[in-house]
mmCIF file of C-alpha atoms in Angstrom:
data_model
loop_
_atom_site.group_PDB
_atom_site.id
_atom_site.type_symbol
_atom_site.label_atom_id
_atom_site.label_comp_id
_atom_site.label_asym_id
_atom_site.label_seq_id
_atom_site.Cartn_x
_atom_site.Cartn_y
_atom_site.Cartn_z
ATOM 1 C CA UNK A 1121 0.000 0.000 0.000
ATOM 2 C CA UNK A 1122 2.758 2.463 0.929
ATOM 3 C CA UNK A 1123 4.638 1.846 -2.323
ATOM 4 C CA UNK A 1124 1.442 2.325 -4.327
ATOM 5 C CA UNK A 1125 0.711 5.591 -2.534
ATOM 6 C CA UNK A 1126 4.172 7.060 -3.016
ATOM 7 C CA UNK A 1127 4.049 6.260 -6.736
ATOM 8 C CA UNK A 1128 0.873 8.287 -7.297
ATOM 9 C CA UNK A 1129 1.414 11.383 -9.493
ATOM 10 C CA UNK A 1130 2.209 14.822 -8.049
ATOM 11 C CA UNK A 1131 -1.198 16.102 -9.183
ATOM 12 C CA UNK A 1132 -3.015 13.597 -6.965
ATOM 13 C CA UNK A 1133 -0.995 14.580 -3.901
ATOM 14 C CA UNK A 1134 -1.305 18.317 -4.591
ATOM 15 C CA UNK A 1135 -5.085 18.075 -5.013
ATOM 16 C CA UNK A 1136 -5.232 16.147 -1.756
ATOM 17 C CA UNK A 1137 -3.161 18.787 0.056
ATOM 18 C CA UNK A 1138 -5.371 21.556 -1.332
ATOM 19 C CA UNK A 1139 -8.461 19.735 -0.074
ATOM 20 C CA UNK A 1140 -6.826 19.260 3.336
ATOM 21 C CA UNK A 1141 -6.141 22.985 3.707
ATOM 22 C CA UNK A 1142 -9.509 24.023 2.269
ATOM 23 C CA UNK A 1143 -11.435 21.706 4.553
ATOM 24 C CA UNK A 1144 -9.498 22.892 7.579
ATOM 25 C CA UNK A 1145 -11.159 26.259 6.891
ATOM 26 C CA UNK A 1146 -14.539 24.950 5.767
ATOM 27 C CA UNK A 1147 -14.964 22.350 8.509
ATOM 28 C CA UNK A 1148 -13.790 24.780 11.189
ATOM 29 C CA UNK A 1149 -17.041 26.613 10.454
ATOM 30 C CA UNK A 1150 -19.341 23.782 9.375
ATOM 31 C CA UNK A 1151 -20.253 22.505 12.876
ATOM 32 C CA UNK A 1152 -20.776 26.091 14.041
ATOM 33 C CA UNK A 1153 -23.313 27.150 11.400
ATOM 34 C CA UNK A 1154 -26.353 25.476 13.073
ATOM 35 C CA UNK A 1155 -25.215 26.882 16.437
ATOM 36 C CA UNK A 1156 -24.767 30.368 14.940
ATOM 37 C CA UNK A 1157 -28.119 30.083 13.192
ATOM 38 C CA UNK A 1158 -30.009 29.153 16.361
ATOM 39 C CA UNK A 1159 -28.162 31.143 19.042
ATOM 40 C CA UNK A 1160 -27.257 34.343 17.146
ATOM 41 C CA UNK A 1161 -29.678 34.576 14.218
ATOM 42 C CA UNK A 1162 -32.594 32.957 16.112
ATOM 43 C CA UNK A 1163 -33.703 30.603 13.314
ATOM 44 C CA UNK A 1164 -34.734 26.935 13.499
ATOM 45 C CA UNK A 1165 -34.491 23.623 11.583
ATOM 46 C CA UNK A 1166 -36.751 24.807 8.744
ATOM 47 C CA UNK A 1167 -34.417 27.734 7.990
ATOM 48 C CA UNK A 1168 -31.425 25.400 8.222
ATOM 49 C CA UNK A 1169 -33.035 23.025 5.709
ATOM 50 C CA UNK A 1170 -33.853 25.920 3.355
ATOM 51 C CA UNK A 1171 -30.347 27.411 3.545
ATOM 52 C CA UNK A 1172 -28.511 24.146 2.972
ATOM 53 C CA UNK A 1173 -30.946 22.863 0.352
ATOM 54 C CA UNK A 1174 -30.947 26.002 -1.812
ATOM 55 C CA UNK A 1175 -27.208 26.588 -1.509
ATOM 56 C CA UNK A 1176 -26.273 23.024 -2.457
ATOM 57 C CA UNK A 1177 -28.942 22.439 -5.093
ATOM 58 C CA UNK A 1178 -28.530 25.737 -6.980
ATOM 59 C CA UNK A 1179 -24.740 25.632 -6.907
ATOM 60 C CA UNK A 1180 -24.774 22.041 -8.174
ATOM 61 C CA UNK A 1181 -25.990 23.287 -11.560
ATOM 62 C CA UNK A 1182 -22.522 24.765 -12.010
ATOM 63 C CA UNK A 1183 -20.976 21.334 -11.482
ATOM 64 C CA UNK A 1184 -22.562 20.220 -14.740
ATOM 65 C CA UNK A 1185 -21.586 23.432 -16.543
ATOM 66 C CA UNK A 1186 -17.953 23.226 -15.450
ATOM 67 C CA UNK A 1187 -17.789 19.492 -16.211
ATOM 68 C CA UNK A 1188 -19.103 19.945 -19.749
ATOM 69 C CA UNK A 1189 -16.759 22.865 -20.408
ATOM 70 C CA UNK A 1190 -13.794 20.804 -19.188
ATOM 71 C CA UNK A 1191 -14.610 18.168 -21.818
ATOM 72 C CA UNK A 1192 -14.816 20.974 -24.391
ATOM 73 C CA UNK A 1193 -11.559 22.755 -23.501
ATOM 74 C CA UNK A 1194 -9.559 19.989 -21.787
ATOM 75 C CA UNK A 1195 -8.538 22.536 -19.138
ATOM 76 C CA UNK A 1196 -9.398 21.877 -15.496
ATOM 77 C CA UNK A 1197 -7.026 24.005 -13.445
ATOM 78 C CA UNK A 1198 -8.566 27.499 -14.034
ATOM 79 C CA UNK A 1199 -11.901 26.264 -12.695
ATOM 80 C CA UNK A 1200 -10.238 24.641 -9.694
ATOM 81 C CA UNK A 1201 -8.285 27.786 -8.771
ATOM 82 C CA UNK A 1202 -11.247 30.156 -9.154
ATOM 83 C CA UNK A 1203 -13.605 27.821 -7.278
ATOM 84 C CA UNK A 1204 -11.355 27.587 -4.245
ATOM 85 C CA UNK A 1205 -10.765 31.351 -4.308
ATOM 86 C CA UNK A 1206 -14.473 32.228 -4.332
ATOM 87 C CA UNK A 1207 -15.303 29.867 -1.463
ATOM 88 C CA UNK A 1208 -12.378 31.132 0.582
ATOM 89 C CA UNK A 1209 -13.496 34.749 0.156
ATOM 90 C CA UNK A 1210 -17.110 34.044 1.203
ATOM 91 C CA UNK A 1211 -16.604 32.162 4.469
ATOM 92 C CA UNK A 1212 -15.054 34.888 6.676
ATOM 93 C CA UNK A 1213 -17.879 37.283 5.754
ATOM 94 C CA UNK A 1214 -20.317 35.144 7.774
ATOM 95 C CA UNK A 1215 -18.931 36.972 10.811
ATOM 96 C CA UNK A 1216 -20.778 40.112 9.699
ATOM 97 C CA UNK A 1217 -24.174 38.472 9.066
ATOM 98 C CA UNK A 1218 -27.115 39.739 11.161
ATOM 99 C CA UNK A 1219 -30.015 37.835 9.542
ATOM 100 C CA UNK A 1220 -30.362 34.329 8.135
ATOM 101 C CA UNK A 1221 -31.040 35.417 4.486
ATOM 102 C CA UNK A 1222 -27.523 36.891 4.414
ATOM 103 C CA UNK A 1223 -26.191 33.603 5.740
ATOM 104 C CA UNK A 1224 -28.016 31.924 2.866
ATOM 105 C CA UNK A 1225 -26.296 34.263 0.372
ATOM 106 C CA UNK A 1226 -22.821 33.518 1.726
ATOM 107 C CA UNK A 1227 -23.418 29.777 1.968
ATOM 108 C CA UNK A 1228 -24.594 29.991 -1.632
ATOM 109 C CA UNK A 1229 -21.365 31.764 -2.690
ATOM 110 C CA UNK A 1230 -19.327 29.130 -0.861
ATOM 111 C CA UNK A 1231 -21.195 26.340 -2.667
ATOM 112 C CA UNK A 1232 -20.921 28.119 -6.034
ATOM 113 C CA UNK A 1233 -17.154 27.963 -5.564
ATOM 114 C CA UNK A 1234 -17.453 24.263 -4.861
ATOM 115 C CA UNK A 1235 -19.703 23.824 -7.881
ATOM 116 C CA UNK A 1236 -17.158 25.440 -10.186
ATOM 117 C CA UNK A 1237 -14.242 23.350 -8.974
ATOM 118 C CA UNK A 1238 -15.665 19.912 -8.134
ATOM 119 C CA UNK A 1239 -16.251 18.323 -11.564
ATOM 120 C CA UNK A 1240 -13.008 19.714 -13.068
ATOM 121 C CA UNK A 1241 -11.083 18.495 -10.016
ATOM 122 C CA UNK A 1242 -12.641 15.016 -10.224
ATOM 123 C CA UNK A 1243 -11.902 14.816 -13.958
ATOM 124 C CA UNK A 1244 -8.316 15.933 -13.275
ATOM 125 C CA UNK A 1245 -7.926 13.176 -10.686
ATOM 126 C CA UNK A 1246 -9.436 10.547 -12.991
ATOM 127 C CA UNK A 1247 -7.143 11.440 -15.909
ATOM 128 C CA UNK A 1248 -4.033 11.549 -13.715
ATOM 129 C CA UNK A 1249 -4.028 7.792 -12.958
ATOM 130 C CA UNK A 1250 -4.745 4.565 -14.883
ATOM 131 C CA UNK A 1251 -8.172 2.912 -14.342
ATOM 132 C CA UNK A 1252 -6.805 0.202 -12.048
ATOM 133 C CA UNK A 1253 -5.615 2.853 -9.556
ATOM 134 C CA UNK A 1254 -8.646 5.142 -9.513
ATOM 135 C CA UNK A 1255 -9.975 3.783 -6.242
ATOM 136 C CA UNK A 1256 -6.647 4.406 -4.531
ATOM 137 C CA UNK A 1257 -6.318 7.931 -5.974
ATOM 138 C CA UNK A 1258 -9.841 8.997 -5.028
ATOM 139 C CA UNK A 1259 -9.438 7.329 -1.641
ATOM 140 C CA UNK A 1260 -6.235 9.264 -0.914
ATOM 141 C CA UNK A 1261 -7.939 12.491 -1.934
ATOM 142 C CA UNK A 1262 -10.873 11.784 0.378
ATOM 143 C CA UNK A 1263 -8.495 10.830 3.201
ATOM 144 C CA UNK A 1264 -6.659 14.154 2.958
ATOM 145 C CA UNK A 1265 -9.962 15.989 2.595
ATOM 146 C CA UNK A 1266 -11.143 14.348 5.796
ATOM 147 C CA UNK A 1267 -7.831 15.159 7.476
ATOM 148 C CA UNK A 1268 -8.750 18.799 6.975
ATOM 149 C CA UNK A 1269 -12.144 17.998 8.436
ATOM 150 C CA UNK A 1270 -10.337 16.791 11.564
ATOM 151 C CA UNK A 1271 -8.074 19.824 11.851
ATOM 152 C CA UNK A 1272 -10.903 22.323 11.282
ATOM 153 C CA UNK A 1273 -13.252 21.284 14.112
ATOM 154 C CA UNK A 1274 -10.290 20.902 16.473
ATOM 155 C CA UNK A 1275 -9.300 24.487 15.702
ATOM 156 C CA UNK A 1276 -12.904 25.578 16.251
ATOM 157 C CA UNK A 1277 -13.036 23.789 19.604
ATOM 158 C CA UNK A 1278 -9.699 25.332 20.601
ATOM 159 C CA UNK A 1279 -10.837 28.840 19.697
ATOM 160 C CA UNK A 1280 -14.217 28.419 21.411
ATOM 161 C CA UNK A 1281 -12.530 26.928 24.468
ATOM 162 C CA UNK A 1282 -10.296 30.001 24.639
ATOM 163 C CA UNK A 1283 -13.415 32.158 24.915
ATOM 164 C CA UNK A 1284 -13.461 33.480 21.358
ATOM 165 C CA UNK A 1285 -16.965 34.511 20.168
ATOM 166 C CA UNK A 1286 -18.538 32.603 17.280
ATOM 167 C CA UNK A 1287 -18.171 35.626 14.983
ATOM 168 C CA UNK A 1288 -14.393 35.773 15.502
ATOM 169 C CA UNK A 1289 -14.009 32.067 14.661
ATOM 170 C CA UNK A 1290 -15.486 32.764 11.230
ATOM 171 C CA UNK A 1291 -12.869 35.468 10.632
ATOM 172 C CA UNK A 1292 -10.001 33.064 11.353
ATOM 173 C CA UNK A 1293 -11.040 30.936 8.357
ATOM 174 C CA UNK A 1294 -9.425 33.524 6.054
ATOM 175 C CA UNK A 1295 -5.888 32.276 6.815
ATOM 176 C CA UNK A 1296 -6.172 28.700 5.481
ATOM 177 C CA UNK A 1297 -8.255 30.024 2.582
ATOM 178 C CA UNK A 1298 -5.301 32.134 1.380
ATOM 179 C CA UNK A 1299 -2.900 29.188 1.679
ATOM 180 C CA UNK A 1300 -5.312 26.992 -0.259
ATOM 181 C CA UNK A 1301 -5.421 29.488 -3.124
ATOM 182 C CA UNK A 1302 -1.602 29.643 -3.299
ATOM 183 C CA UNK A 1303 -1.404 25.852 -3.526
ATOM 184 C CA UNK A 1304 -4.133 25.688 -6.185
ATOM 185 C CA UNK A 1305 -2.139 28.102 -8.359
ATOM 186 C CA UNK A 1306 0.580 25.417 -8.572
ATOM 187 C CA UNK A 1307 -1.638 22.851 -10.343
ATOM 188 C CA UNK A 1308 -0.730 21.767 -13.880
ATOM 189 C CA UNK A 1309 -2.709 19.855 -16.492
ATOM 190 C CA UNK A 1310 -1.563 16.242 -17.121
ATOM 191 C CA UNK A 1311 0.591 15.740 -20.205
ATOM 192 C CA UNK A 1312 -1.609 15.541 -23.294
ATOM 193 C CA UNK A 1313 -4.720 16.760 -21.450
ATOM 194 C CA UNK A 1314 -4.940 20.091 -23.294
ATOM 195 C CA UNK A 1315 -6.197 19.662 -26.856
ATOM 196 C CA UNK A 1316 -6.695 22.182 -29.655
ATOM 197 C CA UNK A 1317 -9.404 20.004 -31.189
ATOM 198 C CA UNK A 1318 -12.800 21.707 -31.407
ATOM 199 C CA UNK A 1319 -15.515 19.732 -29.666
ATOM 200 C CA UNK A 1320 -19.211 20.448 -29.359
ATOM 201 C CA UNK A 1321 -20.709 21.063 -25.956
ATOM 202 C CA UNK A 1322 -22.939 18.074 -25.265
ATOM 203 C CA UNK A 1323 -25.190 18.295 -22.206
ATOM 204 C CA UNK A 1324 -27.491 15.407 -23.091
ATOM 205 C CA UNK A 1325 -27.942 12.803 -20.386
ATOM 206 C CA UNK A 1326 -29.545 10.434 -22.917
ATOM 207 C CA UNK A 1327 -26.203 10.164 -24.763
ATOM 208 C CA UNK A 1328 -24.441 8.760 -21.725
ATOM 209 C CA UNK A 1329 -24.312 4.953 -21.330
ATOM 210 C CA UNK A 1330 -27.403 3.280 -19.874
ATOM 211 C CA UNK A 1331 -25.519 1.764 -16.945
ATOM 212 C CA UNK A 1332 -24.270 5.219 -15.952
ATOM 213 C CA UNK A 1333 -27.818 6.636 -16.134
ATOM 214 C CA UNK A 1334 -29.104 3.816 -13.894
ATOM 215 C CA UNK A 1335 -26.323 4.545 -11.434
ATOM 216 C CA UNK A 1336 -27.355 8.210 -11.376
ATOM 217 C CA UNK A 1337 -30.946 7.141 -10.591
ATOM 218 C CA UNK A 1338 -29.663 5.172 -7.598
ATOM 219 C CA UNK A 1339 -27.611 8.177 -6.459
ATOM 220 C CA UNK A 1340 -30.744 10.355 -6.686
ATOM 221 C CA UNK A 1341 -32.737 7.962 -4.495
ATOM 222 C CA UNK A 1342 -29.984 7.705 -1.919
ATOM 223 C CA UNK A 1343 -29.506 11.485 -1.818
ATOM 224 C CA UNK A 1344 -33.215 12.022 -1.113
ATOM 225 C CA UNK A 1345 -32.468 10.453 2.259
ATOM 226 C CA UNK A 1346 -29.051 12.071 2.656
ATOM 227 C CA UNK A 1347 -29.869 15.591 3.866
ATOM 228 C CA UNK A 1348 -27.335 18.054 5.238
ATOM 229 C CA UNK A 1349 -24.962 16.640 7.849
ATOM 230 C CA UNK A 1350 -25.774 19.686 9.952
ATOM 231 C CA UNK A 1351 -28.910 17.860 11.082
ATOM 232 C CA UNK A 1352 -26.662 15.203 12.619
ATOM 233 C CA UNK A 1353 -24.892 17.876 14.653
ATOM 234 C CA UNK A 1354 -28.226 19.409 15.643
ATOM 235 C CA UNK A 1355 -29.437 15.977 16.775
ATOM 236 C CA UNK A 1356 -26.265 15.410 18.796
ATOM 237 C CA UNK A 1357 -26.722 18.764 20.514
ATOM 238 C CA UNK A 1358 -30.351 17.944 21.363
ATOM 239 C CA UNK A 1359 -29.294 14.578 22.787
ATOM 240 C CA UNK A 1360 -27.079 16.355 25.298
ATOM 241 C CA UNK A 1361 -23.665 16.797 23.685
ATOM 242 C CA UNK A 1362 -22.249 20.108 25.056
ATOM 243 C CA UNK A 1363 -21.846 22.939 22.549
ATOM 244 C CA UNK A 1364 -18.050 22.992 22.856
ATOM 245 C CA UNK A 1365 -17.891 19.228 22.136
ATOM 246 C CA UNK A 1366 -19.994 19.307 18.950
ATOM 247 C CA UNK A 1367 -16.958 20.246 16.794
ATOM 248 C CA UNK A 1368 -14.957 17.487 18.507
ATOM 249 C CA UNK A 1369 -17.640 14.934 17.679
ATOM 250 C CA UNK A 1370 -17.537 15.905 14.005
ATOM 251 C CA UNK A 1371 -13.727 15.821 14.105
ATOM 252 C CA UNK A 1372 -13.917 12.230 15.372
ATOM 253 C CA UNK A 1373 -16.179 11.278 12.459
ATOM 254 C CA UNK A 1374 -13.737 12.836 10.013
ATOM 255 C CA UNK A 1375 -10.792 11.113 11.719
ATOM 256 C CA UNK A 1376 -12.403 7.704 11.192
ATOM 257 C CA UNK A 1377 -13.092 8.580 7.542
ATOM 258 C CA UNK A 1378 -9.539 9.883 7.115
ATOM 259 C CA UNK A 1379 -7.955 6.664 8.401
ATOM 260 C CA UNK A 1380 -10.248 4.302 6.494
ATOM 261 C CA UNK A 1381 -10.757 6.116 3.156
ATOM 262 C CA UNK A 1382 -7.536 5.096 1.443
ATOM 263 C CA UNK A 1383 -7.605 1.370 2.335
ATOM 264 C CA UNK A 1384 -11.340 1.001 1.673
ATOM 265 C CA UNK A 1385 -11.295 2.903 -1.629
ATOM 266 C CA UNK A 1386 -8.142 1.057 -2.654
ATOM 267 C CA UNK A 1387 -9.930 -2.208 -1.836
ATOM 268 C CA UNK A 1388 -12.518 -1.332 -4.480
ATOM 269 C CA UNK A 1389 -9.774 -1.660 -7.125
ATOM 270 C CA UNK A 1390 -9.650 -5.367 -6.221
ATOM 271 C CA UNK A 1391 -13.093 -6.439 -5.029
ATOM 272 C CA UNK A 1392 -15.309 -4.046 -7.021
ATOM 273 C CA UNK A 1393 -16.895 -0.650 -6.467
ATOM 274 C CA UNK A 1394 -20.506 -1.813 -6.222
ATOM 275 C CA UNK A 1395 -19.890 -4.271 -3.395
ATOM 276 C CA UNK A 1396 -18.377 -1.554 -1.225
ATOM 277 C CA UNK A 1397 -21.084 0.956 -2.095
ATOM 278 C CA UNK A 1398 -23.865 -1.490 -1.217
ATOM 279 C CA UNK A 1399 -22.203 -2.170 2.139
ATOM 280 C CA UNK A 1400 -21.813 1.565 2.728
ATOM 281 C CA UNK A 1401 -25.455 2.336 1.923
ATOM 282 C CA UNK A 1402 -26.606 -0.431 4.279
ATOM 283 C CA UNK A 1403 -24.384 0.965 7.043
ATOM 284 C CA UNK A 1404 -25.844 4.429 6.456
ATOM 285 C CA UNK A 1405 -29.384 3.088 6.869
ATOM 286 C CA UNK A 1406 -28.503 1.411 10.160
ATOM 287 C CA UNK A 1407 -26.767 4.541 11.425
ATOM 288 C CA UNK A 1408 -29.785 6.739 10.708
ATOM 289 C CA UNK A 1409 -32.175 4.272 12.312
ATOM 290 C CA UNK A 1410 -30.010 4.221 15.418
ATOM 291 C CA UNK A 1411 -29.664 7.989 15.615
ATOM 292 C CA UNK A 1412 -33.416 8.442 15.268
ATOM 293 C CA UNK A 1413 -34.249 5.973 18.029
ATOM 294 C CA UNK A 1414 -31.458 6.663 20.536
ATOM 295 C CA UNK A 1415 -32.451 8.520 23.693
ATOM 296 C CA UNK A 1416 -29.269 10.091 25.085
ATOM 297 C CA UNK A 1417 -25.622 11.045 24.618
ATOM 298 C CA UNK A 1418 -24.036 7.882 26.032
ATOM 299 C CA UNK A 1419 -21.359 5.653 24.437
ATOM 300 C CA UNK A 1420 -23.818 4.357 21.827
ATOM 301 C CA UNK A 1421 -24.120 7.836 20.313
ATOM 302 C CA UNK A 1422 -20.364 8.097 19.839
ATOM 303 C CA UNK A 1423 -20.235 4.560 18.428
ATOM 304 C CA UNK A 1424 -22.913 5.505 15.909
ATOM 305 C CA UNK A 1425 -20.981 8.573 14.783
ATOM 306 C CA UNK A 1426 -17.834 6.444 14.387
ATOM 307 C CA UNK A 1427 -19.877 4.124 12.160
ATOM 308 C CA UNK A 1428 -20.898 7.125 10.091
ATOM 309 C CA UNK A 1429 -17.213 7.826 9.519
ATOM 310 C CA UNK A 1430 -16.803 4.298 8.132
ATOM 311 C CA UNK A 1431 -19.757 4.873 5.815
ATOM 312 C CA UNK A 1432 -18.069 8.012 4.478
ATOM 313 C CA UNK A 1433 -14.798 6.138 3.965
ATOM 314 C CA UNK A 1434 -16.469 3.286 2.082
ATOM 315 C CA UNK A 1435 -18.486 5.476 -0.285
ATOM 316 C CA UNK A 1436 -17.087 8.966 -0.953
ATOM 317 C CA UNK A 1437 -14.112 7.989 -3.082
ATOM 318 C CA UNK A 1438 -15.664 4.807 -4.464
ATOM 319 C CA UNK A 1439 -18.747 6.626 -5.815
ATOM 320 C CA UNK A 1440 -16.531 8.858 -7.949
ATOM 321 C CA UNK A 1441 -14.229 6.054 -9.043
ATOM 322 C CA UNK A 1442 -17.335 4.215 -10.299
ATOM 323 C CA UNK A 1443 -18.388 7.308 -12.275
ATOM 324 C CA UNK A 1444 -14.970 7.322 -13.977
ATOM 325 C CA UNK A 1445 -15.308 3.590 -14.721
ATOM 326 C CA UNK A 1446 -18.742 4.019 -16.321
ATOM 327 C CA UNK A 1447 -18.005 7.243 -18.241
ATOM 328 C CA UNK A 1448 -17.262 7.072 -21.974
ATOM 329 C CA UNK A 1449 -13.850 8.210 -23.217
ATOM 330 C CA UNK A 1450 -13.546 11.978 -23.520
ATOM 331 C CA UNK A 1451 -16.693 12.675 -21.481
ATOM 332 C CA UNK A 1452 -15.533 12.188 -17.917
ATOM 333 C CA UNK A 1453 -16.089 15.857 -17.082
ATOM 334 C CA UNK A 1454 -19.692 15.607 -18.285
ATOM 335 C CA UNK A 1455 -20.212 12.350 -16.383
ATOM 336 C CA UNK A 1456 -18.910 13.906 -13.175
ATOM 337 C CA UNK A 1457 -21.033 16.969 -13.879
ATOM 338 C CA UNK A 1458 -24.213 14.876 -14.076
ATOM 339 C CA UNK A 1459 -23.205 12.890 -10.998
ATOM 340 C CA UNK A 1460 -22.586 16.031 -8.948
ATOM 341 C CA UNK A 1461 -25.711 17.703 -10.336
ATOM 342 C CA UNK A 1462 -27.881 14.698 -9.460
ATOM 343 C CA UNK A 1463 -26.623 14.574 -5.891
ATOM 344 C CA UNK A 1464 -26.792 18.360 -5.464
ATOM 345 C CA UNK A 1465 -30.290 18.914 -6.851
ATOM 346 C CA UNK A 1466 -31.710 16.142 -4.697
ATOM 347 C CA UNK A 1467 -30.298 17.833 -1.604
ATOM 348 C CA UNK A 1468 -32.978 20.538 -1.778
ATOM 349 C CA UNK A 1469 -35.998 18.210 -1.380
ATOM 350 C CA UNK A 1470 -33.929 16.027 0.960
ATOM 351 C CA UNK A 1471 -33.101 18.884 3.336
ATOM 352 C CA UNK A 1472 -36.577 20.416 3.141
ATOM 353 C CA UNK A 1473 -38.290 17.067 3.774
ATOM 354 C CA UNK A 1474 -35.925 16.172 6.594
ATOM 355 C CA UNK A 1475 -36.341 19.564 8.253
ATOM 356 C CA UNK A 1476 -40.142 19.390 7.942
ATOM 357 C CA UNK A 1477 -40.318 15.858 9.401
ATOM 358 C CA UNK A 1478 -37.818 16.746 12.127
ATOM 359 C CA UNK A 1479 -39.712 19.835 13.283
ATOM 360 C CA UNK A 1480 -43.274 18.939 12.264
ATOM 361 C CA UNK A 1481 -43.439 15.276 13.337
ATOM 362 C CA UNK A 1482 -40.457 14.043 15.338
ATOM 363 C CA UNK A 1483 -36.733 13.397 14.868
ATOM 364 C CA UNK A 1484 -37.296 9.631 14.593
ATOM 365 C CA UNK A 1485 -39.604 10.144 11.593
ATOM 366 C CA UNK A 1486 -36.967 12.135 9.690
ATOM 367 C CA UNK A 1487 -34.192 9.642 10.410
ATOM 368 C CA UNK A 1488 -36.398 6.654 9.533
ATOM 369 C CA UNK A 1489 -37.262 8.211 6.170
ATOM 370 C CA UNK A 1490 -33.562 8.658 5.387
ATOM 371 C CA UNK A 1491 -32.802 5.081 6.399
ATOM 372 C CA UNK A 1492 -35.537 3.751 4.103
ATOM 373 C CA UNK A 1493 -34.117 5.660 1.122
ATOM 374 C CA UNK A 1494 -30.638 4.266 1.793
ATOM 375 C CA UNK A 1495 -31.812 0.662 2.074
ATOM 376 C CA UNK A 1496 -33.836 0.948 -1.146
ATOM 377 C CA UNK A 1497 -30.853 2.501 -2.934
ATOM 378 C CA UNK A 1498 -28.594 -0.362 -1.828
ATOM 379 C CA UNK A 1499 -31.011 -2.905 -3.314
ATOM 380 C CA UNK A 1500 -31.377 -1.036 -6.611
ATOM 381 C CA UNK A 1501 -27.619 -0.472 -6.915
ATOM 382 C CA UNK A 1502 -27.014 -4.195 -6.692
ATOM 383 C CA UNK A 1503 -29.850 -5.090 -9.089
ATOM 384 C CA UNK A 1504 -29.487 -2.307 -11.693
ATOM 385 C CA UNK A 1505 -25.758 -1.591 -11.753
ATOM 386 C CA UNK A 1506 -23.935 -4.381 -9.958
ATOM 387 C CA UNK A 1507 -23.620 -7.073 -12.601
ATOM 388 C CA UNK A 1508 -22.510 -4.789 -15.442
ATOM 389 C CA UNK A 1509 -20.276 -2.548 -13.338
ATOM 390 C CA UNK A 1510 -18.315 -5.445 -11.891
ATOM 391 C CA UNK A 1511 -17.360 -6.587 -15.406
ATOM 392 C CA UNK A 1512 -15.705 -3.169 -15.887
ATOM 393 C CA UNK A 1513 -13.444 -3.611 -12.861
ATOM 394 C CA UNK A 1514 -9.780 -3.648 -13.904
ATOM 395 C CA UNK A 1515 -7.944 -6.942 -13.540
#
């Protein structure tokens, strides 16, 4: 494993380092947004669902645009640099927000930056390694991304523990954002990636392979039950986890994902992507059932959150490696664009439905709905995609 990791191209490692630094800024703030929303801006779960749903769903349209344009121009790095720069500029401004609609605007700008960079970055990763090493490359990227998600909440907990107000914590996110932008400026296109050939822009989903379209349908179903992770932090707080420990809890989840992402995603190069994804979706369903039915903040709660970290490790990199496997030659940017668009658009109804069930019925109803979507998606993934996708797995 170590030899395989050290032989990965410079681009893979640099993209991973950029994600580490970026997420140290993003995840320093992520656990604090629901706290800031409720304690400073005086808004509830419905506003949280609206903010996260609109920001993610609208920005996801740009993931398709940037993916299609990458296939047209064969240039990924300008989109990656600009996307990280826009997100880094938006986050510190949350410190000056006095009403939740302004928080929505800044979260939207942050997600627009992500929308512009995500599909080009994924295509750049996919073209930087041969097919039989995609799982390992995407797994390493997710591991470093989650390493930033460990550092960020720890920094937030440290700053809060030192008595810093929530507003000041948001301002500190400007420092890693600047470093991230400097690193992104050092990216280079892989040899032969830039082409002078004129290609038509082709948005059509119907022209993608049928197995890829079926996979996107499964992703849509799963995402309908995969609302914003901020609801998990809100649930933990309601179950009795102290405010200062909420960032630590999310850091623990990210630490589990960081440690397990590379070996689990690399395992998909040998045993198949679909098998790991089915296992991950089943684990997600069990986690959500448990979190909806649990009654306190004892050891079981922390065990459940550790299990959620394993779910992230088994699915985040593998989902994208499977997209690259199923995509036709020369259209990986478009395939990643449709994948990211599908997941992003479904976040709006997912977050709105979850927030409505959470506040209007009961937390257990919202978590049970999400679990049902995950279990159904696992079954359909195995039936619709499994047999064909496994034949594409590199020897």
